[in-house]
C-alpha cells in the first residue's frame, strides 16, 4: 500500500529527500501518526479540495527549497557546498562511464582545487568580518573566470573547487587554472584597505579507473604541491604525485601491521 511505497522512498539513497504528500480516505489518528512518522511531509484526506491541495503543495515545495538551500549551499557565499559537490561529482563520474572512450578523451571531466594563500593573515589583521567580505568578492571573481558549463563550490573555509565537465584536453584545464590566478591578481578593497590574495590550484582529471573521491583527493594533493612550489601557482596531478601517494599508503599499512 501507500505506506510501503513511502517507506521505500525514504530508504532510497537517491529519492529519500523527495517531498511526499499522502492522500488517503482513512482519517484515523493511527494512520496519520504512522505516515508522518515514516517521513511524509503532509497528509490529506479524500475527497480533497483542489484549492487546499494547491496551497499545501506550494508550502511543501517552499519548505523543501529552503531545506535544500540550507543543507546543500554555503550560507556565506551562496555557493553549493561539499555535500552538493560530492553528489554532483558522483553523478558526473557515473555519466562519464556511459559515454564512449573517444568522447571521454575530447570531453574530459576535471577538477580544480583552489586554496587561498595566507587567508588567515586577513582574518588576523582585519578581522573575521573583513575575511567574510573578502571570500564573497573572491567568489565573484572565480565565477567570472570560469566557463558557462563549469560550477564553483565552496568546500570549506578558504577552499573552493571548480568542476569542469567537458574540457577538451590538459591544456584547457591549465589555461583555466591560469585564468583563475589572474582573476585574483588585482588587489581587493576591504574596509578601505587594499588586500592582495593569491591562490594555489591543483588540477586532476578523471582516469578510467578513478572514483569521485579519488578525483577530489588527487586535486587536493596537486594543490599542496603547488603550495610547496611557492604558492600563487597551479600544479596538475601527475605520476610523481601518484607514486608518492601510493608509497605513503603502503608505509601507513606497514606501520599499522608492525
Short mmCIF file of N, CA and C in Angstrom, two decimals, residues 28-125:
data_model
loop_
_atom_site.label_atom_id
_atom_site.label_comp_id
_atom_site.label_asym_id
_atom_site.label_seq_id
_atom_site.Cartn_x
_atom_site.Cartn_y
_atom_site.Cartn_z
N UNK A 28 -8.06 8.09 10.34
CA UNK A 28 -7.72 7.67 11.70
C UNK A 28 -6.43 8.33 12.19
N UNK A 29 -6.38 8.56 13.49
CA UNK A 29 -5.19 9.15 14.10
C UNK A 29 -4.00 8.22 13.94
N UNK A 30 -4.24 6.92 14.03
CA UNK A 30 -3.15 5.94 13.94
C UNK A 30 -2.44 6.03 12.59
N UNK A 31 -3.22 6.16 11.50
CA UNK A 31 -2.59 6.24 10.18
C UNK A 31 -1.83 7.54 10.01
N UNK A 32 -2.40 8.64 10.51
CA UNK A 32 -1.74 9.93 10.38
C UNK A 32 -0.38 9.91 11.08
N UNK A 33 -0.37 9.36 12.29
CA UNK A 33 0.89 9.28 13.03
C UNK A 33 1.88 8.36 12.33
N UNK A 34 1.36 7.29 11.74
CA UNK A 34 2.23 6.32 11.08
C UNK A 34 2.94 6.93 9.88
N UNK A 35 2.18 7.58 8.97
CA UNK A 35 2.79 8.12 7.76
C UNK A 35 3.68 9.33 8.06
N UNK A 36 3.28 10.13 9.05
CA UNK A 36 4.14 11.26 9.43
C UNK A 36 5.43 10.75 10.07
N UNK A 37 5.32 9.66 10.84
CA UNK A 37 6.50 9.06 11.42
C UNK A 37 7.42 8.45 10.38
N UNK A 38 6.86 8.03 9.24
CA UNK A 38 7.67 7.47 8.16
C UNK A 38 8.34 8.55 7.31
N UNK A 39 7.98 9.80 7.56
CA UNK A 39 8.64 10.88 6.83
C UNK A 39 7.79 11.60 5.81
N UNK A 40 6.46 11.37 5.81
CA UNK A 40 5.60 12.13 4.90
C UNK A 40 5.64 13.61 5.28
N UNK A 41 5.64 14.48 4.30
CA UNK A 41 5.65 15.91 4.58
C UNK A 41 4.28 16.44 4.96
N UNK A 42 3.23 15.77 4.48
CA UNK A 42 1.87 16.20 4.78
C UNK A 42 0.92 15.05 4.49
N UNK A 43 -0.31 15.17 4.96
CA UNK A 43 -1.33 14.16 4.71
C UNK A 43 -2.66 14.85 4.47
N UNK A 44 -3.37 14.42 3.44
CA UNK A 44 -4.67 14.98 3.07
C UNK A 44 -5.70 13.87 3.01
N UNK A 45 -6.90 14.17 3.49
CA UNK A 45 -7.98 13.19 3.45
C UNK A 45 -8.86 13.39 2.23
N UNK A 46 -9.25 12.27 1.63
CA UNK A 46 -10.16 12.32 0.50
C UNK A 46 -11.59 12.51 1.01
N UNK A 47 -12.46 13.18 0.23
CA UNK A 47 -12.15 13.90 -1.02
C UNK A 47 -11.34 15.16 -0.74
N UNK A 48 -10.45 15.48 -1.68
CA UNK A 48 -9.51 16.59 -1.49
C UNK A 48 -10.02 17.83 -2.19
N UNK A 49 -10.01 18.95 -1.48
CA UNK A 49 -10.34 20.24 -2.08
C UNK A 49 -9.16 20.70 -2.93
N UNK A 50 -9.41 21.02 -4.20
CA UNK A 50 -8.32 21.36 -5.12
C UNK A 50 -7.54 22.58 -4.66
N UNK A 51 -8.23 23.58 -4.14
CA UNK A 51 -7.55 24.78 -3.68
C UNK A 51 -6.65 24.52 -2.49
N UNK A 52 -7.14 23.68 -1.56
CA UNK A 52 -6.33 23.34 -0.40
C UNK A 52 -5.09 22.54 -0.82
N UNK A 53 -5.30 21.61 -1.75
CA UNK A 53 -4.18 20.79 -2.20
C UNK A 53 -3.11 21.66 -2.87
N UNK A 54 -3.53 22.62 -3.66
CA UNK A 54 -2.57 23.51 -4.33
C UNK A 54 -1.73 24.27 -3.31
N UNK A 55 -2.40 24.80 -2.27
CA UNK A 55 -1.67 25.56 -1.25
C UNK A 55 -0.71 24.68 -0.47
N UNK A 56 -1.15 23.45 -0.15
CA UNK A 56 -0.28 22.55 0.59
C UNK A 56 0.93 22.14 -0.25
N UNK A 57 0.72 21.94 -1.55
CA UNK A 57 1.85 21.63 -2.43
C UNK A 57 2.83 22.79 -2.49
N UNK A 58 2.30 24.00 -2.61
CA UNK A 58 3.18 25.17 -2.65
C UNK A 58 4.00 25.29 -1.36
N UNK A 59 3.35 25.08 -0.21
CA UNK A 59 4.04 25.20 1.07
C UNK A 59 5.09 24.10 1.24
N UNK A 60 4.75 22.88 0.78
CA UNK A 60 5.69 21.76 0.89
C UNK A 60 6.92 22.01 0.02
N UNK A 61 6.70 22.48 -1.21
CA UNK A 61 7.82 22.74 -2.11
C UNK A 61 8.67 23.92 -1.62
N UNK A 62 8.02 24.92 -1.02
CA UNK A 62 8.77 26.05 -0.47
C UNK A 62 9.64 25.60 0.69
N UNK A 63 9.10 24.72 1.53
CA UNK A 63 9.88 24.19 2.66
C UNK A 63 11.06 23.37 2.15
N UNK A 64 10.84 22.58 1.09
CA UNK A 64 11.94 21.79 0.52
C UNK A 64 13.02 22.70 -0.07
N UNK A 65 12.58 23.76 -0.76
CA UNK A 65 13.55 24.68 -1.36
C UNK A 65 14.41 25.33 -0.28
N UNK A 66 13.80 25.69 0.84
CA UNK A 66 14.56 26.30 1.93
C UNK A 66 15.52 25.27 2.54
N UNK A 67 15.03 24.04 2.71
CA UNK A 67 15.88 22.99 3.26
C UNK A 67 17.08 22.73 2.35
N UNK A 68 16.82 22.68 1.04
CA UNK A 68 17.92 22.45 0.09
C UNK A 68 18.94 23.58 0.15
N UNK A 69 18.44 24.80 0.32
CA UNK A 69 19.35 25.95 0.41
C UNK A 69 20.24 25.83 1.63
N UNK A 70 19.65 25.43 2.75
CA UNK A 70 20.41 25.32 3.99
C UNK A 70 21.37 24.14 3.95
N UNK A 71 20.90 22.99 3.46
CA UNK A 71 21.69 21.76 3.52
C UNK A 71 22.75 21.71 2.44
N UNK A 72 22.43 22.22 1.25
CA UNK A 72 23.30 22.00 0.09
C UNK A 72 24.04 23.24 -0.38
N UNK A 73 23.89 24.36 0.33
CA UNK A 73 24.58 25.58 -0.08
C UNK A 73 25.28 26.23 1.11
N UNK A 74 26.35 26.91 0.82
CA UNK A 74 27.11 27.65 1.82
C UNK A 74 26.36 28.93 2.15
N UNK A 75 26.13 29.19 3.43
CA UNK A 75 25.29 30.33 3.80
C UNK A 75 25.98 31.68 3.61
N UNK A 76 27.32 31.71 3.56
CA UNK A 76 28.02 32.98 3.36
C UNK A 76 28.04 33.38 1.90
N UNK A 77 28.48 32.48 1.03
CA UNK A 77 28.69 32.83 -0.38
C UNK A 77 27.54 32.43 -1.28
N UNK A 78 26.65 31.55 -0.80
CA UNK A 78 25.57 31.05 -1.64
C UNK A 78 26.00 29.96 -2.60
N UNK A 79 27.28 29.60 -2.57
CA UNK A 79 27.77 28.55 -3.45
C UNK A 79 27.27 27.18 -2.98
N UNK A 80 27.14 26.22 -3.89
CA UNK A 80 26.90 24.85 -3.45
C UNK A 80 28.07 24.38 -2.58
N UNK A 81 27.75 23.55 -1.58
CA UNK A 81 28.75 23.15 -0.60
C UNK A 81 29.35 21.78 -0.90
N UNK A 82 30.08 21.25 0.07
CA UNK A 82 30.77 19.98 -0.14
C UNK A 82 29.79 18.84 -0.41
N UNK A 83 28.67 18.83 0.31
CA UNK A 83 27.69 17.77 0.11
C UNK A 83 27.17 17.78 -1.33
N UNK A 84 26.91 18.97 -1.84
CA UNK A 84 26.44 19.09 -3.23
C UNK A 84 27.54 18.68 -4.20
N UNK A 85 28.76 19.11 -3.93
CA UNK A 85 29.89 18.73 -4.80
C UNK A 85 29.99 17.22 -4.92
N UNK A 86 29.98 16.51 -3.80
CA UNK A 86 30.18 15.07 -3.84
C UNK A 86 29.03 14.38 -4.56
N UNK A 87 27.79 14.84 -4.34
CA UNK A 87 26.64 14.24 -5.02
C UNK A 87 26.73 14.47 -6.52
N UNK A 88 27.06 15.70 -6.93
CA UNK A 88 27.11 16.02 -8.36
C UNK A 88 28.35 15.42 -9.02
N UNK A 89 29.43 15.30 -8.27
CA UNK A 89 30.63 14.68 -8.81
C UNK A 89 30.41 13.18 -9.04
N UNK A 90 29.77 12.52 -8.08
CA UNK A 90 29.43 11.10 -8.25
C UNK A 90 28.57 10.91 -9.49
N UNK A 91 27.58 11.78 -9.65
CA UNK A 91 26.69 11.70 -10.81
C UNK A 91 27.46 11.92 -12.11
N UNK A 92 28.37 12.89 -12.10
CA UNK A 92 29.16 13.19 -13.30
C UNK A 92 30.08 12.03 -13.66
N UNK A 93 30.68 11.41 -12.65
CA UNK A 93 31.56 10.26 -12.90
C UNK A 93 30.76 9.10 -13.48
N UNK A 94 29.59 8.85 -12.90
CA UNK A 94 28.73 7.77 -13.40
C UNK A 94 28.32 8.03 -14.84
N UNK A 95 27.96 9.27 -15.14
CA UNK A 95 27.56 9.62 -16.51
C UNK A 95 28.73 9.47 -17.47
N UNK A 96 29.93 9.82 -17.00
CA UNK A 96 31.11 9.73 -17.85
C UNK A 96 31.40 8.29 -18.24
N UNK A 97 31.07 7.35 -17.37
CA UNK A 97 31.30 5.94 -17.66
C UNK A 97 30.43 5.44 -18.82
N UNK A 98 29.34 6.15 -19.08
CA UNK A 98 28.40 5.69 -20.10
C UNK A 98 28.77 6.13 -21.50
N UNK A 99 29.67 7.11 -21.63
CA UNK A 99 29.98 7.60 -22.96
C UNK A 99 31.19 6.84 -23.52
N UNK A 100 31.40 6.97 -24.80
CA UNK A 100 32.45 6.22 -25.47
C UNK A 100 33.83 6.73 -25.07
N UNK A 101 34.86 5.87 -25.12
CA UNK A 101 36.23 6.31 -24.78
C UNK A 101 36.69 7.50 -25.61
N UNK A 102 36.29 7.55 -26.88
CA UNK A 102 36.71 8.67 -27.73
C UNK A 102 36.13 9.98 -27.22
N UNK A 103 34.85 9.96 -26.83
CA UNK A 103 34.24 11.17 -26.30
C UNK A 103 34.83 11.55 -24.95
N UNK A 104 35.23 10.55 -24.16
CA UNK A 104 35.85 10.86 -22.87
C UNK A 104 37.18 11.57 -23.08
N UNK A 105 37.87 11.28 -24.16
CA UNK A 105 39.16 11.93 -24.43
C UNK A 105 38.99 13.37 -24.87
N UNK A 106 37.87 13.67 -25.54
CA UNK A 106 37.66 15.03 -26.05
C UNK A 106 36.79 15.88 -25.12
N UNK A 107 36.14 15.27 -24.15
CA UNK A 107 35.34 15.99 -23.16
C UNK A 107 35.72 15.46 -21.78
N UNK A 108 36.79 15.98 -21.23
CA UNK A 108 37.36 15.43 -20.01
C UNK A 108 36.71 16.04 -18.77
N UNK A 109 36.42 15.18 -17.81
CA UNK A 109 35.90 15.62 -16.52
C UNK A 109 37.10 16.00 -15.65
N UNK A 110 37.13 17.26 -15.23
CA UNK A 110 38.29 17.77 -14.50
C UNK A 110 37.85 18.51 -13.24
N UNK A 111 38.75 18.52 -12.25
CA UNK A 111 38.54 19.28 -11.02
C UNK A 111 39.71 20.24 -10.81
N UNK A 112 39.39 21.44 -10.38
CA UNK A 112 40.41 22.39 -9.96
C UNK A 112 40.16 22.72 -8.50
N UNK A 113 41.14 22.41 -7.66
CA UNK A 113 41.04 22.64 -6.22
C UNK A 113 41.76 23.95 -5.93
N UNK A 114 41.03 24.95 -5.47
CA UNK A 114 41.56 26.30 -5.25
C UNK A 114 41.64 26.58 -3.76
N UNK A 115 42.84 26.88 -3.28
CA UNK A 115 43.04 27.21 -1.87
C UNK A 115 43.72 28.57 -1.79
N UNK A 116 43.10 29.51 -1.06
CA UNK A 116 43.67 30.84 -0.94
C UNK A 116 44.93 30.80 -0.08
N UNK A 117 45.95 31.50 -0.51
CA UNK A 117 47.22 31.54 0.22
C UNK A 117 47.18 32.64 1.28
N UNK A 118 47.56 32.25 2.50
CA UNK A 118 47.69 33.19 3.62
C UNK A 118 46.39 33.95 3.93
N UNK A 119 45.25 33.29 3.70
CA UNK A 119 43.97 33.94 4.03
C UNK A 119 43.87 34.22 5.52
N UNK A 120 44.47 33.38 6.34
CA UNK A 120 44.43 33.57 7.80
C UNK A 120 45.00 34.92 8.19
N UNK A 121 45.96 35.42 7.42
CA UNK A 121 46.55 36.73 7.74
C UNK A 121 45.49 37.83 7.67
N UNK A 122 44.55 37.70 6.73
CA UNK A 122 43.48 38.70 6.61
C UNK A 122 42.60 38.66 7.84
N UNK A 123 42.19 37.47 8.26
CA UNK A 123 41.38 37.35 9.47
C UNK A 123 42.11 37.90 10.69
N UNK A 124 43.40 37.63 10.77
CA UNK A 124 44.17 38.04 11.95
C UNK A 124 44.39 39.54 12.01
N UNK A 125 44.52 40.19 10.85
CA UNK A 125 44.83 41.63 10.84
C UNK A 125 43.58 42.51 10.71
#
